[in-house]
Amino acid sequence: MKGYYKTDEWRIIEEGFNPEMQEASESIFSLGNGRMGQRANFEERYSGETLQGTYIAGVYYPDKTRVGWWKNGYPEYFAKVLNAPGWIGINVFIDGEELDLSRFRIEGFRRELNMKQGYLERTFEAVCENDKKVRVNAKRFLSMKEDEIGAIRYEVTLLNAPGTIMFVPHLDGNVRNRDSNYGEKFWTMEERDASEGSAHLVAKTRKSGFIACMAMRYEVKADGKVIRVIPEVTRKEDYVANTVSVDAEKDTSVVFYKYVSVLSSLNHERSVIVNNANQLADKALKKGFDKLFDEHAAIWEQNWAHSDIVVEGDTVAQQGIRFNIFQLNQTYTGRDERLNIGPKGFTGEKYGGSTYWDTEAYLIPFFLSTAPVEVARNLLIYRFKHLEKAIENAGKLGFKDGAALYPMVTMNGEECHNEWEITFEEIHRNGAIAYAIHNYINYTGDRDYLSEYGLEVLMAISRFWRQRVNWSDVRGKYVMLGVTGPNEYENNVNNNWYTNKIAVWTLKYTIEAIQYVSRHHPERYQEIVKKWDFNADRETADWIDIIDNMHFPHNEVKDVFLQQDGYMDKKQILAADLDPSERPINQHWSWDRILRSTLIKQADVLQGIYFFEEEYDPDTIRRNFDFYELRTVHESSLSPCVHSILASKLGRNKLAYELYLRTSRLDLDDYNREVSEGLHITSMGGTWMSIVYGFGGMRVIKGELHFNPLLPDKWESLSFKIMFRGRTLRVHIAKEGVSITNESEEALELYIYGERMKVKGKGEVWVKGRISE
């Protein structure tokens, strides 16, 4: 669908209505505010194909696992993000005929996502079966200021004759998840009521027991004046509504405003949730649409002030990065340490909306640089609070003595992934959580995090690695058998290089953390030792033995790190050899064929080289990049960004740019032909990385900032801001040179192209460009 949406620096625009694209557009034009989210479903009835989606952060359903062959240690459920009761609905009738774009003749349609101010607007003209022609303009937003409020402005104009417009604002609890394992409804209704001008509905999730409460208010205006209406009130088992009618003259616009509060039991006790919802809905009605919107837009202005990236000379690239940043900022705000970021965010049901290792590997870098330090810290604390559950998860698989295996997928710390090769084998996720602690401390300098939270997590993960490896008499080395690396087109392999690498790195880093905490926080260290019955001499000696004697697959002929033992036994098929009609291969090949191929879903060895780049010389990076890039099909959303960053480092300007476009426009151009299921939110952090770490060449090495930019040939300039240790820096890269402006009072020393320099408070440094390939 490349080119379906218009290219614009600040907007996503759909002109013309294509029913076959409706579900894709429902994903693309989704809205969120960190507390809740909404797919771009129509307010009025739509009888065509649609994936309804209203989502509330932290609310889930434990859908019982469905497998043909149960295995010990298997998760009992998959945590499904719930399609919550619908709040946006405003059914519309024109002289008794219900407005439905699947039946009406459409004479004009435009849908626009305004990323600068965070709203969705839709305008269309349609002709009813009774020949009445109508124009509708609908605008809605989820307030970033009042994050439990959604507001809709729905304007109807009769274009060729007067008539009666009937509005039916409602709350609808009759909802299902398309991906339910057993076709169950996940909600039961606890309470519903409606009266003139208002309604509320209370629903409770089965099993998990979450409460959601929605309260509705509305008003109708014509010529800017409120119209007094007398509604008909409807109360059903899972549905409440008002029905109001307005006699409208030709070319006179009637505007319907709907305000809804959306509350959950994560933040409100059941005994007060209805009262709180009604009070909040009243507050929204009193403030009105325009004031609510102005407050909301002001928050977006603040967000863009510190997270925007400006690309001059390439509107396609500019639109791509802003779309990614917009989605990241509306998915997670960092206000609540109980929340995390699901792969689809608030845009679809797939993957359960749960937490994956994606957060640690791809999202924390974005929030470290663009948000207050507490935001990234809260993401780490989220994992600390799940440490006991991680130990339970490891125990279910037979690990002991405080070993922790963090889940591949979780909502509450329990493993809830339904595929055995992921649940049991993709254990590299533990390493990403350890790496995130290092990444956070290296960036912020907040070494106290180790004594407060980090060391306990590192020790438990290291205990897991100690038990997961075994000594091989044949090799005279430690090995790790039966794993799946980041490349999920390989299962149950031995000695995945990346997994072995990050395990050894974690053991080393944990020993360093122990030394730091024991030296600088001795009392706290003794608390930790006692709490976890830690024998420092014995356990660290075991870890050092593994560090010194781990097996790492290597091919002497190619002089590359081997993805796993036996990788070179495969027929060496390259991605370029594939028939384009067979791409993506996961939609055309059998799983058996995929597993026997050399083709790589996403960065695996290269993921490790990216993480630990400082350990390898340029020739080692080049050899491994050239070998694995040729074999990678990039059928994971998480793959192109890592390759783009490494291509930039190697000076591969053209390839880096091509891979950047793939990651930044993955959803806008639907590369993987699945955007209808929801957006790839977590990979959007990788898009940001591909610019800042790739083209911007930014690294933090031993706590110090380094920049080695590479500007794509097509770009005139690139600008971005980062927050770093109390300073805000503006980086501007052009063909002529690189300038870094310190917008803070405190000076900072950093490196540009290896040259150390000092940027004074409120000062600027400039270096002549070394930009081209």
PDB file of N, CA, C and O in Angstrom, residues 17 19 22 42 44-49 98-106 126 129:
ATOM      1  N   PHE A  17     -12.298   7.025   0.173  1.00  0.00           N
ATOM      2  CA  PHE A  17     -12.583   5.914   1.072  1.00  0.00           C
ATOM      3  C   PHE A  17     -12.490   4.592   0.326  1.00  0.00           C
ATOM      4  O   PHE A  17     -13.155   4.382  -0.692  1.00  0.00           O
ATOM      5  N   PRO A  19     -12.965   0.682   1.293  1.00  0.00           N
ATOM      6  CA  PRO A  19     -13.358  -0.257   2.359  1.00  0.00           C
ATOM      7  C   PRO A  19     -12.312  -1.324   2.630  1.00  0.00           C
ATOM      8  O   PRO A  19     -12.185  -1.786   3.768  1.00  0.00           O
ATOM      9  N   GLN A  22      -9.960  -0.153   5.302  1.00  0.00           N
ATOM     10  CA  GLN A  22     -10.524   0.385   6.529  1.00  0.00           C
ATOM     11  C   GLN A  22      -9.801  -0.104   7.781  1.00  0.00           C
ATOM     12  O   GLN A  22      -9.455   0.687   8.666  1.00  0.00           O
ATOM     13  N   PHE A  42     -15.185   4.385  13.190  1.00  0.00           N
ATOM     14  CA  PHE A  42     -16.118   5.485  12.968  1.00  0.00           C
ATOM     15  C   PHE A  42     -17.019   5.664  14.189  1.00  0.00           C
ATOM     16  O   PHE A  42     -17.383   4.696  14.860  1.00  0.00           O
ATOM     17  N   GLU A  44     -20.153   6.880  13.855  1.00  0.00           N
ATOM     18  CA  GLU A  44     -21.458   6.398  13.395  1.00  0.00           C
ATOM     19  C   GLU A  44     -21.366   4.918  13.037  1.00  0.00           C
ATOM     20  O   GLU A  44     -20.269   4.357  12.926  1.00  0.00           O
ATOM     21  N   ARG A  45     -22.477   4.294  12.848  1.00  0.00           N
ATOM     22  CA  ARG A  45     -22.505   2.868  12.511  1.00  0.00           C
ATOM     23  C   ARG A  45     -21.752   2.617  11.200  1.00  0.00           C
ATOM     24  O   ARG A  45     -21.848   3.389  10.252  1.00  0.00           O
ATOM     25  N   TYR A  46     -21.019   1.514  11.176  1.00  0.00           N
ATOM     26  CA  TYR A  46     -20.352   1.076   9.953  1.00  0.00           C
ATOM     27  C   TYR A  46     -20.514  -0.431   9.870  1.00  0.00           C
ATOM     28  O   TYR A  46     -20.001  -1.171  10.716  1.00  0.00           O
ATOM     29  N   SER A  47     -21.238  -0.900   8.857  1.00  0.00           N
ATOM     30  CA  SER A  47     -21.551  -2.324   8.749  1.00  0.00           C
ATOM     31  C   SER A  47     -20.523  -3.098   7.931  1.00  0.00           C
ATOM     32  O   SER A  47     -20.663  -4.307   7.745  1.00  0.00           O
ATOM     33  N   GLY A  48     -19.493  -2.397   7.440  1.00  0.00           N
ATOM     34  CA  GLY A  48     -18.428  -3.077   6.701  1.00  0.00           C
ATOM     35  C   GLY A  48     -17.435  -3.737   7.639  1.00  0.00           C
ATOM     36  O   GLY A  48     -17.621  -3.784   8.862  1.00  0.00           O
ATOM     37  N   GLU A  49     -16.341  -4.257   7.067  1.00  0.00           N
ATOM     38  CA  GLU A  49     -15.316  -4.921   7.870  1.00  0.00           C
ATOM     39  C   GLU A  49     -14.599  -3.897   8.743  1.00  0.00           C
ATOM     40  O   GLU A  49     -14.133  -2.861   8.263  1.00  0.00           O
ATOM     41  N   GLU A  98     -30.421   5.500   8.654  1.00  0.00           N
ATOM     42  CA  GLU A  98     -29.183   5.467   9.429  1.00  0.00           C
ATOM     43  C   GLU A  98     -27.968   5.686   8.538  1.00  0.00           C
ATOM     44  O   GLU A  98     -27.807   5.040   7.500  1.00  0.00           O
ATOM     45  N   LEU A  99     -27.120   6.599   8.970  1.00  0.00           N
ATOM     46  CA  LEU A  99     -25.880   6.903   8.263  1.00  0.00           C
ATOM     47  C   LEU A  99     -24.920   5.718   8.381  1.00  0.00           C
ATOM     48  O   LEU A  99     -24.588   5.274   9.481  1.00  0.00           O
ATOM     49  N   ASP A 100     -24.459   5.207   7.239  1.00  0.00           N
ATOM     50  CA  ASP A 100     -23.583   4.024   7.210  1.00  0.00           C
ATOM     51  C   ASP A 100     -22.772   4.095   5.911  1.00  0.00           C
ATOM     52  O   ASP A 100     -23.317   3.937   4.814  1.00  0.00           O
ATOM     53  N   LEU A 101     -21.492   4.350   6.030  1.00  0.00           N
ATOM     54  CA  LEU A 101     -20.666   4.546   4.836  1.00  0.00           C
ATOM     55  C   LEU A 101     -20.474   3.276   4.026  1.00  0.00           C
ATOM     56  O   LEU A 101     -19.970   3.344   2.899  1.00  0.00           O
ATOM     57  N   SER A 102     -20.856   2.144   4.559  1.00  0.00           N
ATOM     58  CA  SER A 102     -20.800   0.931   3.735  1.00  0.00           C
ATOM     59  C   SER A 102     -22.008   0.842   2.807  1.00  0.00           C
ATOM     60  O   SER A 102     -22.001   0.049   1.854  1.00  0.00           O
ATOM     61  N   ARG A 103     -23.027   1.661   3.039  1.00  0.00           N
ATOM     62  CA  ARG A 103     -24.232   1.615   2.206  1.00  0.00           C
ATOM     63  C   ARG A 103     -24.457   2.911   1.440  1.00  0.00           C
ATOM     64  O   ARG A 103     -25.048   2.902   0.368  1.00  0.00           O
ATOM     65  N   PHE A 104     -24.033   4.032   1.981  1.00  0.00           N
ATOM     66  CA  PHE A 104     -24.278   5.315   1.339  1.00  0.00           C
ATOM     67  C   PHE A 104     -23.307   5.536   0.174  1.00  0.00           C
ATOM     68  O   PHE A 104     -22.211   4.977   0.144  1.00  0.00           O
ATOM     69  N   ARG A 105     -23.725   6.363  -0.781  1.00  0.00           N
ATOM     70  CA  ARG A 105     -22.833   6.757  -1.859  1.00  0.00           C
ATOM     71  C   ARG A 105     -21.934   7.884  -1.356  1.00  0.00           C
ATOM     72  O   ARG A 105     -22.414   8.933  -0.924  1.00  0.00           O
ATOM     73  N   ILE A 106     -20.641   7.651  -1.414  1.00  0.00           N
ATOM     74  CA  ILE A 106     -19.684   8.612  -0.855  1.00  0.00           C
ATOM     75  C   ILE A 106     -19.157   9.497  -1.980  1.00  0.00           C
ATOM     76  O   ILE A 106     -18.655   9.018  -2.991  1.00  0.00           O
ATOM     77  N   ALA A 126     -21.833  12.400   1.746  1.00  0.00           N
ATOM     78  CA  ALA A 126     -22.476  11.153   1.342  1.00  0.00           C
ATOM     79  C   ALA A 126     -23.923  11.423   0.987  1.00  0.00           C
ATOM     80  O   ALA A 126     -24.543  12.386   1.469  1.00  0.00           O
ATOM     81  N   GLU A 129     -29.989   6.961   0.721  1.00  0.00           N
ATOM     82  CA  GLU A 129     -30.878   6.305  -0.235  1.00  0.00           C
ATOM     83  C   GLU A 129     -32.100   7.161  -0.533  1.00  0.00           C
ATOM     84  O   GLU A 129     -32.726   7.017  -1.578  1.00  0.00           O
TER      85      GLU A 129
END
